[in-house]
Amino acid sequence: MTEKSEGRAFGSYEEFWPYYVAMHSKAATRWVHLVGTLTGVAVTAYGLARGRRRYALALPVLGYGAAWPAHFLIEGNNPATFGHPLWSLRGDAQMIRMMLAGRDAELAETAAKWLAAEGEPVADF
C-alpha cells in the first residue's frame, strides 16, 4: 500500500471495515491471520482448562506473531492494528467469522472494490 492509505481517520467502524479488508487483500494474508488466531485461541483454551492462566498469553503472541509478518512479507503493508487497534481487533474477528462461514470470496471482493476506488493496485490472488 502507498502512504496515502496509512494513518487514515475513520468516523465509524463501518467506514473502517472496507479499508481493513483491503489491508488483507491477498488470501494468504487472511489465512495466516485465521491460523494464527485460531491456534492462539486453542492454546489459550487448553491452558485455561488446565489451570495455567499464563497460556492466555498465547492468543496475542500467536495471533499477532503470525499476522504482523504476513502484512510485511505477503501483503507488503503495515498492519492496520498500528493505527486502529480496537477496530482492527473487531475487524479480525469479523474477517475470521466470515472465512469460517465460507465467505472468503466476499472478503476478496470487498478488498478489490476498496483498492480500486482508492487507485491502489488490486492483488491477483
mmCIF file of N, CA and C in Angstrom:
data_model
loop_
_atom_site.group_PDB
_atom_site.id
_atom_site.type_symbol
_atom_site.label_atom_id
_atom_site.label_comp_id
_atom_site.label_asym_id
_atom_site.label_seq_id
_atom_site.Cartn_x
_atom_site.Cartn_y
_atom_site.Cartn_z
ATOM 1 N N MET A 1 0.836 -1.176 0.000
ATOM 2 C CA MET A 1 0.000 0.000 0.000
ATOM 3 C C MET A 1 0.884 1.243 0.000
ATOM 4 N N THR A 2 0.375 2.285 -0.542
ATOM 5 C CA THR A 2 1.113 3.535 -0.548
ATOM 6 C C THR A 2 0.839 4.286 0.739
ATOM 7 N N GLU A 3 1.609 5.335 0.947
ATOM 8 C CA GLU A 3 1.480 6.119 2.170
ATOM 9 C C GLU A 3 0.094 6.731 2.326
ATOM 10 N N LYS A 4 -0.609 6.978 1.220
ATOM 11 C CA LYS A 4 -1.900 7.641 1.353
ATOM 12 C C LYS A 4 -2.920 6.806 2.119
ATOM 13 N N SER A 5 -2.720 5.489 2.190
ATOM 14 C CA SER A 5 -3.659 4.667 2.941
ATOM 15 C C SER A 5 -3.250 4.503 4.399
ATOM 16 N N GLU A 6 -2.066 4.965 4.759
ATOM 17 C CA GLU A 6 -1.568 4.851 6.129
ATOM 18 C C GLU A 6 -2.086 6.017 6.967
ATOM 19 N N GLY A 7 -2.422 5.763 8.204
ATOM 20 C CA GLY A 7 -2.803 6.817 9.128
ATOM 21 C C GLY A 7 -4.129 7.492 8.816
ATOM 22 N N ARG A 8 -5.030 6.813 8.163
ATOM 23 C CA ARG A 8 -6.339 7.381 7.824
ATOM 24 C C ARG A 8 -7.179 7.589 9.060
ATOM 25 N N ALA A 9 -8.072 8.544 8.979
ATOM 26 C CA ALA A 9 -9.061 8.774 10.035
ATOM 27 C C ALA A 9 -10.405 8.241 9.539
ATOM 28 N N PHE A 10 -11.095 7.528 10.395
ATOM 29 C CA PHE A 10 -12.396 6.966 10.052
ATOM 30 C C PHE A 10 -13.407 7.422 11.083
ATOM 31 N N GLY A 11 -14.617 7.704 10.624
ATOM 32 C CA GLY A 11 -15.658 8.178 11.516
ATOM 33 C C GLY A 11 -16.431 7.073 12.207
ATOM 34 N N SER A 12 -16.326 5.843 11.686
ATOM 35 C CA SER A 12 -17.069 4.730 12.268
ATOM 36 C C SER A 12 -16.390 3.427 11.874
ATOM 37 N N TYR A 13 -16.757 2.380 12.586
ATOM 38 C CA TYR A 13 -16.237 1.061 12.234
ATOM 39 C C TYR A 13 -16.712 0.653 10.848
ATOM 40 N N GLU A 14 -17.930 0.978 10.501
ATOM 41 C CA GLU A 14 -18.475 0.622 9.192
ATOM 42 C C GLU A 14 -17.658 1.263 8.067
ATOM 43 N N GLU A 15 -17.152 2.455 8.298
ATOM 44 C CA GLU A 15 -16.296 3.133 7.321
ATOM 45 C C GLU A 15 -14.906 2.482 7.293
ATOM 46 N N PHE A 16 -14.444 2.030 8.441
ATOM 47 C CA PHE A 16 -13.132 1.398 8.573
ATOM 48 C C PHE A 16 -13.089 0.008 7.937
ATOM 49 N N TRP A 17 -14.184 -0.741 8.038
ATOM 50 C CA TRP A 17 -14.224 -2.142 7.625
ATOM 51 C C TRP A 17 -13.683 -2.400 6.211
ATOM 52 N N PRO A 18 -14.127 -1.687 5.159
ATOM 53 C CA PRO A 18 -13.587 -1.976 3.821
ATOM 54 C C PRO A 18 -12.077 -1.725 3.733
ATOM 55 N N TYR A 19 -11.603 -0.701 4.434
ATOM 56 C CA TYR A 19 -10.163 -0.438 4.491
ATOM 57 C C TYR A 19 -9.447 -1.620 5.143
ATOM 58 N N TYR A 20 -9.977 -2.081 6.275
ATOM 59 C CA TYR A 20 -9.380 -3.211 6.980
ATOM 60 C C TYR A 20 -9.282 -4.424 6.065
ATOM 61 N N VAL A 21 -10.361 -4.729 5.377
ATOM 62 C CA VAL A 21 -10.371 -5.878 4.469
ATOM 63 C C VAL A 21 -9.358 -5.661 3.344
ATOM 64 N N ALA A 22 -9.255 -4.441 2.838
ATOM 65 C CA ALA A 22 -8.305 -4.146 1.770
ATOM 66 C C ALA A 22 -6.864 -4.344 2.221
ATOM 67 N N MET A 23 -6.591 -4.128 3.498
ATOM 68 C CA MET A 23 -5.246 -4.357 4.017
ATOM 69 C C MET A 23 -4.952 -5.855 4.120
ATOM 70 N N HIS A 24 -5.973 -6.672 3.825
ATOM 71 C CA HIS A 24 -5.868 -8.131 3.797
ATOM 72 C C HIS A 24 -6.329 -8.634 2.430
ATOM 73 N N SER A 25 -5.904 -7.960 1.380
ATOM 74 C CA SER A 25 -6.422 -8.247 0.041
ATOM 75 C C SER A 25 -5.978 -9.603 -0.502
ATOM 76 N N LYS A 26 -4.877 -10.110 -0.028
ATOM 77 C CA LYS A 26 -4.382 -11.406 -0.504
ATOM 78 C C LYS A 26 -4.893 -12.519 0.405
ATOM 79 N N ALA A 27 -5.391 -13.560 -0.222
ATOM 80 C CA ALA A 27 -5.949 -14.681 0.539
ATOM 81 C C ALA A 27 -4.938 -15.261 1.524
ATOM 82 N N ALA A 28 -3.682 -15.310 1.160
ATOM 83 C CA ALA A 28 -2.661 -15.871 2.053
ATOM 84 C C ALA A 28 -2.575 -15.082 3.358
ATOM 85 N N THR A 29 -2.707 -13.771 3.278
ATOM 86 C CA THR A 29 -2.676 -12.941 4.482
ATOM 87 C C THR A 29 -3.860 -13.273 5.377
ATOM 88 N N ARG A 30 -5.035 -13.380 4.789
ATOM 89 C CA ARG A 30 -6.223 -13.709 5.581
ATOM 90 C C ARG A 30 -6.083 -15.073 6.240
ATOM 91 N N TRP A 31 -5.554 -16.048 5.524
ATOM 92 C CA TRP A 31 -5.423 -17.397 6.067
ATOM 93 C C TRP A 31 -4.363 -17.465 7.165
ATOM 94 N N VAL A 32 -3.303 -16.707 7.028
ATOM 95 C CA VAL A 32 -2.304 -16.658 8.104
ATOM 96 C C VAL A 32 -2.938 -16.066 9.363
ATOM 97 N N HIS A 33 -3.757 -15.031 9.197
ATOM 98 C CA HIS A 33 -4.484 -14.459 10.340
ATOM 99 C C HIS A 33 -5.371 -15.516 10.995
ATOM 100 N N LEU A 34 -6.131 -16.214 10.180
ATOM 101 C CA LEU A 34 -7.052 -17.220 10.704
ATOM 102 C C LEU A 34 -6.302 -18.306 11.474
ATOM 103 N N VAL A 35 -5.247 -18.844 10.895
ATOM 104 C CA VAL A 35 -4.492 -19.923 11.541
ATOM 105 C C VAL A 35 -3.837 -19.431 12.827
ATOM 106 N N GLY A 36 -3.216 -18.260 12.790
ATOM 107 C CA GLY A 36 -2.571 -17.721 13.986
ATOM 108 C C GLY A 36 -3.561 -17.470 15.108
ATOM 109 N N THR A 37 -4.685 -16.869 14.773
ATOM 110 C CA THR A 37 -5.694 -16.553 15.783
ATOM 111 C C THR A 37 -6.316 -17.818 16.358
ATOM 112 N N LEU A 38 -6.704 -18.749 15.501
ATOM 113 C CA LEU A 38 -7.332 -19.974 15.992
ATOM 114 C C LEU A 38 -6.349 -20.833 16.795
ATOM 115 N N THR A 39 -5.085 -20.841 16.406
ATOM 116 C CA THR A 39 -4.077 -21.557 17.189
ATOM 117 C C THR A 39 -3.922 -20.909 18.559
ATOM 118 N N GLY A 40 -3.890 -19.583 18.581
ATOM 119 C CA GLY A 40 -3.812 -18.862 19.859
ATOM 120 C C GLY A 40 -5.007 -19.140 20.744
ATOM 121 N N VAL A 41 -6.195 -19.180 20.161
ATOM 122 C CA VAL A 41 -7.409 -19.477 20.919
ATOM 123 C C VAL A 41 -7.340 -20.899 21.485
ATOM 124 N N ALA A 42 -6.901 -21.849 20.671
ATOM 125 C CA ALA A 42 -6.826 -23.244 21.113
ATOM 126 C C ALA A 42 -5.825 -23.416 22.255
ATOM 127 N N VAL A 43 -4.652 -22.824 22.122
ATOM 128 C CA VAL A 43 -3.636 -22.940 23.182
ATOM 129 C C VAL A 43 -4.117 -22.247 24.447
ATOM 130 N N THR A 44 -4.737 -21.088 24.294
ATOM 131 C CA THR A 44 -5.278 -20.368 25.455
ATOM 132 C C THR A 44 -6.354 -21.189 26.149
ATOM 133 N N ALA A 45 -7.288 -21.743 25.390
ATOM 134 C CA ALA A 45 -8.365 -22.556 25.972
ATOM 135 C C ALA A 45 -7.796 -23.783 26.685
ATOM 136 N N TYR A 46 -6.831 -24.421 26.066
ATOM 137 C CA TYR A 46 -6.195 -25.577 26.694
ATOM 138 C C TYR A 46 -5.554 -25.174 28.026
ATOM 139 N N GLY A 47 -4.787 -24.107 27.999
ATOM 140 C CA GLY A 47 -4.113 -23.660 29.212
ATOM 141 C C GLY A 47 -5.090 -23.287 30.317
ATOM 142 N N LEU A 48 -6.137 -22.568 29.964
ATOM 143 C CA LEU A 48 -7.124 -22.173 30.967
ATOM 144 C C LEU A 48 -7.860 -23.391 31.524
ATOM 145 N N ALA A 49 -8.146 -24.364 30.665
ATOM 146 C CA ALA A 49 -8.814 -25.586 31.118
ATOM 147 C C ALA A 49 -7.921 -26.383 32.072
ATOM 148 N N ARG A 50 -6.626 -26.248 31.910
ATOM 149 C CA ARG A 50 -5.671 -26.963 32.761
ATOM 150 C C ARG A 50 -5.228 -26.120 33.962
ATOM 151 N N GLY A 51 -5.827 -24.930 34.111
ATOM 152 C CA GLY A 51 -5.485 -24.073 35.241
ATOM 153 C C GLY A 51 -4.180 -23.317 35.078
ATOM 154 N N ARG A 52 -3.756 -23.153 33.865
ATOM 155 C CA ARG A 52 -2.487 -22.447 33.591
ATOM 156 C C ARG A 52 -2.801 -21.124 32.904
ATOM 157 N N ARG A 53 -3.066 -20.133 33.718
ATOM 158 C CA ARG A 53 -3.514 -18.840 33.182
ATOM 159 C C ARG A 53 -2.487 -18.174 32.275
ATOM 160 N N ARG A 54 -1.219 -18.474 32.461
ATOM 161 C CA ARG A 54 -0.195 -17.841 31.614
ATOM 162 C C ARG A 54 -0.362 -18.215 30.144
ATOM 163 N N TYR A 55 -1.076 -19.327 29.874
ATOM 164 C CA TYR A 55 -1.343 -19.722 28.494
ATOM 165 C C TYR A 55 -2.227 -18.706 27.776
ATOM 166 N N ALA A 56 -2.896 -17.841 28.529
ATOM 167 C CA ALA A 56 -3.721 -16.798 27.908
ATOM 168 C C ALA A 56 -2.858 -15.876 27.041
ATOM 169 N N LEU A 57 -1.572 -15.813 27.323
ATOM 170 C CA LEU A 57 -0.662 -15.009 26.505
ATOM 171 C C LEU A 57 -0.497 -15.583 25.093
ATOM 172 N N ALA A 58 -0.872 -16.840 24.917
ATOM 173 C CA ALA A 58 -0.731 -17.465 23.599
ATOM 174 C C ALA A 58 -1.576 -16.760 22.548
ATOM 175 N N LEU A 59 -2.727 -16.264 22.945
ATOM 176 C CA LEU A 59 -3.621 -15.650 21.958
ATOM 177 C C LEU A 59 -2.975 -14.440 21.283
ATOM 178 N N PRO A 60 -2.550 -13.420 22.031
ATOM 179 C CA PRO A 60 -1.925 -12.295 21.319
ATOM 180 C C PRO A 60 -0.569 -12.640 20.711
ATOM 181 N N VAL A 61 0.208 -13.490 21.378
ATOM 182 C CA VAL A 61 1.534 -13.826 20.846
ATOM 183 C C VAL A 61 1.412 -14.599 19.538
ATOM 184 N N LEU A 62 0.583 -15.629 19.515
ATOM 185 C CA LEU A 62 0.431 -16.416 18.289
ATOM 186 C C LEU A 62 -0.381 -15.667 17.233
ATOM 187 N N GLY A 63 -1.430 -14.985 17.671
ATOM 188 C CA GLY A 63 -2.254 -14.242 16.726
ATOM 189 C C GLY A 63 -1.483 -13.141 16.020
ATOM 190 N N TYR A 64 -0.916 -12.223 16.807
ATOM 191 C CA TYR A 64 -0.151 -11.129 16.208
ATOM 192 C C TYR A 64 1.191 -11.609 15.655
ATOM 193 N N GLY A 65 1.761 -12.622 16.308
ATOM 194 C CA GLY A 65 3.042 -13.160 15.843
ATOM 195 C C GLY A 65 2.966 -13.739 14.446
ATOM 196 N N ALA A 66 1.816 -14.242 14.076
ATOM 197 C CA ALA A 66 1.614 -14.738 12.711
ATOM 198 C C ALA A 66 1.136 -13.623 11.780
ATOM 199 N N ALA A 67 0.217 -12.796 12.275
ATOM 200 C CA ALA A 67 -0.427 -11.789 11.422
ATOM 201 C C ALA A 67 0.525 -10.685 10.975
ATOM 202 N N TRP A 68 1.267 -10.128 11.896
ATOM 203 C CA TRP A 68 2.106 -8.983 11.527
ATOM 204 C C TRP A 68 3.142 -9.306 10.457
ATOM 205 N N PRO A 69 3.895 -10.399 10.571
ATOM 206 C CA PRO A 69 4.829 -10.705 9.477
ATOM 207 C C PRO A 69 4.122 -10.943 8.144
ATOM 208 N N ALA A 70 2.898 -11.458 8.189
ATOM 209 C CA ALA A 70 2.150 -11.664 6.943
ATOM 210 C C ALA A 70 1.924 -10.334 6.230
ATOM 211 N N HIS A 71 1.684 -9.282 6.989
ATOM 212 C CA HIS A 71 1.496 -7.964 6.367
ATOM 213 C C HIS A 71 2.772 -7.512 5.680
ATOM 214 N N PHE A 72 3.893 -7.657 6.354
ATOM 215 C CA PHE A 72 5.160 -7.200 5.785
ATOM 216 C C PHE A 72 5.609 -8.075 4.622
ATOM 217 N N LEU A 73 5.494 -9.395 4.771
ATOM 218 C CA LEU A 73 6.061 -10.327 3.801
ATOM 219 C C LEU A 73 5.119 -10.721 2.662
ATOM 220 N N ILE A 74 3.832 -10.816 2.941
ATOM 221 C CA ILE A 74 2.878 -11.249 1.914
ATOM 222 C C ILE A 74 2.150 -10.053 1.308
ATOM 223 N N GLU A 75 1.600 -9.228 2.181
ATOM 224 C CA GLU A 75 0.739 -8.131 1.722
ATOM 225 C C GLU A 75 1.541 -6.913 1.275
ATOM 226 N N GLY A 76 2.697 -6.698 1.915
ATOM 227 C CA GLY A 76 3.518 -5.536 1.580
ATOM 228 C C GLY A 76 2.975 -4.247 2.165
ATOM 229 N N ASN A 77 2.338 -4.333 3.337
ATOM 230 C CA ASN A 77 1.820 -3.136 4.002
ATOM 231 C C ASN A 77 2.045 -3.243 5.508
ATOM 232 N N ASN A 78 1.637 -2.246 6.228
ATOM 233 C CA ASN A 78 1.708 -2.271 7.682
ATOM 234 C C ASN A 78 0.372 -2.732 8.238
ATOM 235 N N PRO A 79 0.396 -3.461 9.355
ATOM 236 C CA PRO A 79 -0.866 -3.893 9.956
ATOM 237 C C PRO A 79 -1.756 -2.712 10.321
ATOM 238 N N ALA A 80 -3.039 -2.833 10.072
ATOM 239 C CA ALA A 80 -3.997 -1.788 10.442
ATOM 240 C C ALA A 80 -4.028 -1.592 11.956
ATOM 241 N N THR A 81 -3.607 -2.610 12.699
ATOM 242 C CA THR A 81 -3.561 -2.541 14.164
ATOM 243 C C THR A 81 -2.715 -1.372 14.636
ATOM 244 N N PHE A 82 -1.686 -1.023 13.900
ATOM 245 C CA PHE A 82 -0.791 0.043 14.324
ATOM 246 C C PHE A 82 -1.519 1.381 14.453
ATOM 247 N N GLY A 83 -2.468 1.644 13.578
ATOM 248 C CA GLY A 83 -3.181 2.912 13.619
ATOM 249 C C GLY A 83 -4.574 2.843 14.215
ATOM 250 N N HIS A 84 -5.153 1.649 14.226
ATOM 251 C CA HIS A 84 -6.546 1.469 14.663
ATOM 252 C C HIS A 84 -6.669 0.158 15.444
ATOM 253 N N PRO A 85 -6.088 0.086 16.647
ATOM 254 C CA PRO A 85 -6.017 -1.203 17.352
ATOM 255 C C PRO A 85 -7.354 -1.842 17.710
ATOM 256 N N LEU A 86 -8.302 -1.082 18.219
ATOM 257 C CA LEU A 86 -9.568 -1.691 18.645
ATOM 258 C C LEU A 86 -10.437 -2.091 17.453
ATOM 259 N N TRP A 87 -10.524 -1.212 16.465
ATOM 260 C CA TRP A 87 -11.297 -1.553 15.273
ATOM 261 C C TRP A 87 -10.639 -2.716 14.524
ATOM 262 N N SER A 88 -9.314 -2.800 14.559
ATOM 263 C CA SER A 88 -8.619 -3.907 13.902
ATOM 264 C C SER A 88 -8.919 -5.233 14.592
ATOM 265 N N LEU A 89 -8.984 -5.211 15.899
ATOM 266 C CA LEU A 89 -9.334 -6.423 16.643
ATOM 267 C C LEU A 89 -10.742 -6.882 16.268
ATOM 268 N N ARG A 90 -11.664 -5.932 16.216
ATOM 269 C CA ARG A 90 -13.033 -6.242 15.804
ATOM 270 C C ARG A 90 -13.062 -6.728 14.355
ATOM 271 N N GLY A 91 -12.277 -6.081 13.499
ATOM 272 C CA GLY A 91 -12.211 -6.475 12.091
ATOM 273 C C GLY A 91 -11.643 -7.873 11.923
ATOM 274 N N ASP A 92 -10.633 -8.200 12.707
ATOM 275 C CA ASP A 92 -10.049 -9.535 12.630
ATOM 276 C C ASP A 92 -11.087 -10.591 13.003
ATOM 277 N N ALA A 93 -11.834 -10.333 14.062
ATOM 278 C CA ALA A 93 -12.875 -11.282 14.476
ATOM 279 C C ALA A 93 -13.939 -11.426 13.391
ATOM 280 N N GLN A 94 -14.352 -10.312 12.795
ATOM 281 C CA GLN A 94 -15.362 -10.366 11.739
ATOM 282 C C GLN A 94 -14.821 -11.085 10.507
ATOM 283 N N MET A 95 -13.581 -10.805 10.141
ATOM 284 C CA MET A 95 -12.977 -11.444 8.978
ATOM 285 C C MET A 95 -12.883 -12.962 9.186
ATOM 286 N N ILE A 96 -12.462 -13.376 10.368
ATOM 287 C CA ILE A 96 -12.333 -14.806 10.651
ATOM 288 C C ILE A 96 -13.699 -15.485 10.669
ATOM 289 N N ARG A 97 -14.702 -14.830 11.241
ATOM 290 C CA ARG A 97 -16.058 -15.397 11.222
ATOM 291 C C ARG A 97 -16.531 -15.605 9.788
ATOM 292 N N MET A 98 -16.279 -14.611 8.942
ATOM 293 C CA MET A 98 -16.698 -14.727 7.547
ATOM 294 C C MET A 98 -15.959 -15.857 6.836
ATOM 295 N N MET A 99 -14.678 -15.994 7.104
ATOM 296 C CA MET A 99 -13.904 -17.064 6.483
ATOM 297 C C MET A 99 -14.425 -18.426 6.926
ATOM 298 N N LEU A 100 -14.692 -18.567 8.204
ATOM 299 C CA LEU A 100 -15.200 -19.839 8.722
ATOM 300 C C LEU A 100 -16.593 -20.157 8.169
ATOM 301 N N ALA A 101 -17.314 -19.117 7.775
ATOM 302 C CA ALA A 101 -18.640 -19.294 7.178
ATOM 303 C C ALA A 101 -18.564 -19.494 5.663
ATOM 304 N N GLY A 102 -17.346 -19.582 5.120
ATOM 305 C CA GLY A 102 -17.186 -19.810 3.685
ATOM 306 C C GLY A 102 -17.354 -18.560 2.840
ATOM 307 N N ARG A 103 -17.135 -17.397 3.429
ATOM 308 C CA ARG A 103 -17.365 -16.133 2.720
ATOM 309 C C ARG A 103 -16.062 -15.413 2.358
ATOM 310 N N ASP A 104 -14.984 -16.164 2.127
ATOM 311 C CA ASP A 104 -13.707 -15.552 1.785
ATOM 312 C C ASP A 104 -13.772 -14.798 0.461
ATOM 313 N N ALA A 105 -14.538 -15.307 -0.497
ATOM 314 C CA ALA A 105 -14.665 -14.618 -1.790
ATOM 315 C C ALA A 105 -15.291 -13.236 -1.615
ATOM 316 N N GLU A 106 -16.221 -13.117 -0.678
ATOM 317 C CA GLU A 106 -16.826 -11.816 -0.383
ATOM 318 C C GLU A 106 -15.784 -10.843 0.170
ATOM 319 N N LEU A 107 -14.880 -11.347 0.997
ATOM 320 C CA LEU A 107 -13.800 -10.502 1.520
ATOM 321 C C LEU A 107 -12.896 -10.031 0.383
ATOM 322 N N ALA A 108 -12.551 -10.943 -0.517
ATOM 323 C CA ALA A 108 -11.705 -10.581 -1.660
ATOM 324 C C ALA A 108 -12.374 -9.511 -2.516
ATOM 325 N N GLU A 109 -13.678 -9.631 -2.705
ATOM 326 C CA GLU A 109 -14.427 -8.649 -3.495
ATOM 327 C C GLU A 109 -14.453 -7.280 -2.804
ATOM 328 N N THR A 110 -14.667 -7.280 -1.497
ATOM 329 C CA THR A 110 -14.668 -6.021 -0.731
ATOM 330 C C THR A 110 -13.312 -5.342 -0.839
ATOM 331 N N ALA A 111 -12.235 -6.133 -0.706
ATOM 332 C CA ALA A 111 -10.884 -5.587 -0.804
ATOM 333 C C ALA A 111 -10.635 -4.993 -2.183
ATOM 334 N N ALA A 112 -11.009 -5.731 -3.219
ATOM 335 C CA ALA A 112 -10.781 -5.269 -4.588
ATOM 336 C C ALA A 112 -11.530 -3.966 -4.862
ATOM 337 N N LYS A 113 -12.766 -3.861 -4.382
ATOM 338 C CA LYS A 113 -13.551 -2.640 -4.587
ATOM 339 C C LYS A 113 -12.906 -1.447 -3.892
ATOM 340 N N TRP A 114 -12.464 -1.620 -2.654
ATOM 341 C CA TRP A 114 -11.852 -0.514 -1.922
ATOM 342 C C TRP A 114 -10.557 -0.098 -2.597
ATOM 343 N N LEU A 115 -9.727 -1.072 -2.964
ATOM 344 C CA LEU A 115 -8.447 -0.760 -3.608
ATOM 345 C C LEU A 115 -8.654 -0.045 -4.939
ATOM 346 N N ALA A 116 -9.635 -0.482 -5.710
ATOM 347 C CA ALA A 116 -9.905 0.166 -6.997
ATOM 348 C C ALA A 116 -10.391 1.593 -6.790
ATOM 349 N N ALA A 117 -11.233 1.807 -5.799
ATOM 350 C CA ALA A 117 -11.745 3.150 -5.525
ATOM 351 C C ALA A 117 -10.641 4.090 -5.043
ATOM 352 N N GLU A 118 -9.636 3.537 -4.368
ATOM 353 C CA GLU A 118 -8.534 4.341 -3.852
ATOM 354 C C GLU A 118 -7.384 4.462 -4.846
ATOM 355 N N GLY A 119 -7.499 3.801 -6.002
ATOM 356 C CA GLY A 119 -6.437 3.862 -7.002
ATOM 357 C C GLY A 119 -5.234 3.009 -6.628
ATOM 358 N N GLU A 120 -5.436 2.012 -5.798
ATOM 359 C CA GLU A 120 -4.378 1.103 -5.382
ATOM 360 C C GLU A 120 -4.363 -0.117 -6.310
ATOM 361 N N PRO A 121 -3.200 -0.747 -6.485
ATOM 362 C CA PRO A 121 -3.195 -1.971 -7.284
ATOM 363 C C PRO A 121 -3.989 -3.073 -6.595
ATOM 364 N N VAL A 122 -4.717 -3.850 -7.389
ATOM 365 C CA VAL A 122 -5.533 -4.938 -6.860
ATOM 366 C C VAL A 122 -4.752 -6.234 -6.965
ATOM 367 N N ALA A 123 -4.711 -7.014 -5.872
ATOM 368 C CA ALA A 123 -3.992 -8.281 -5.847
ATOM 369 C C ALA A 123 -4.617 -9.265 -6.818
ATOM 370 N N ASP A 124 -3.782 -10.115 -7.421
ATOM 371 C CA ASP A 124 -4.265 -11.132 -8.336
ATOM 372 C C ASP A 124 -4.710 -12.392 -7.629
ATOM 373 N N PHE A 125 -4.339 -12.535 -6.369
ATOM 374 C CA PHE A 125 -4.714 -13.755 -5.639
ATOM 375 C C PHE A 125 -5.128 -13.446 -4.237
#
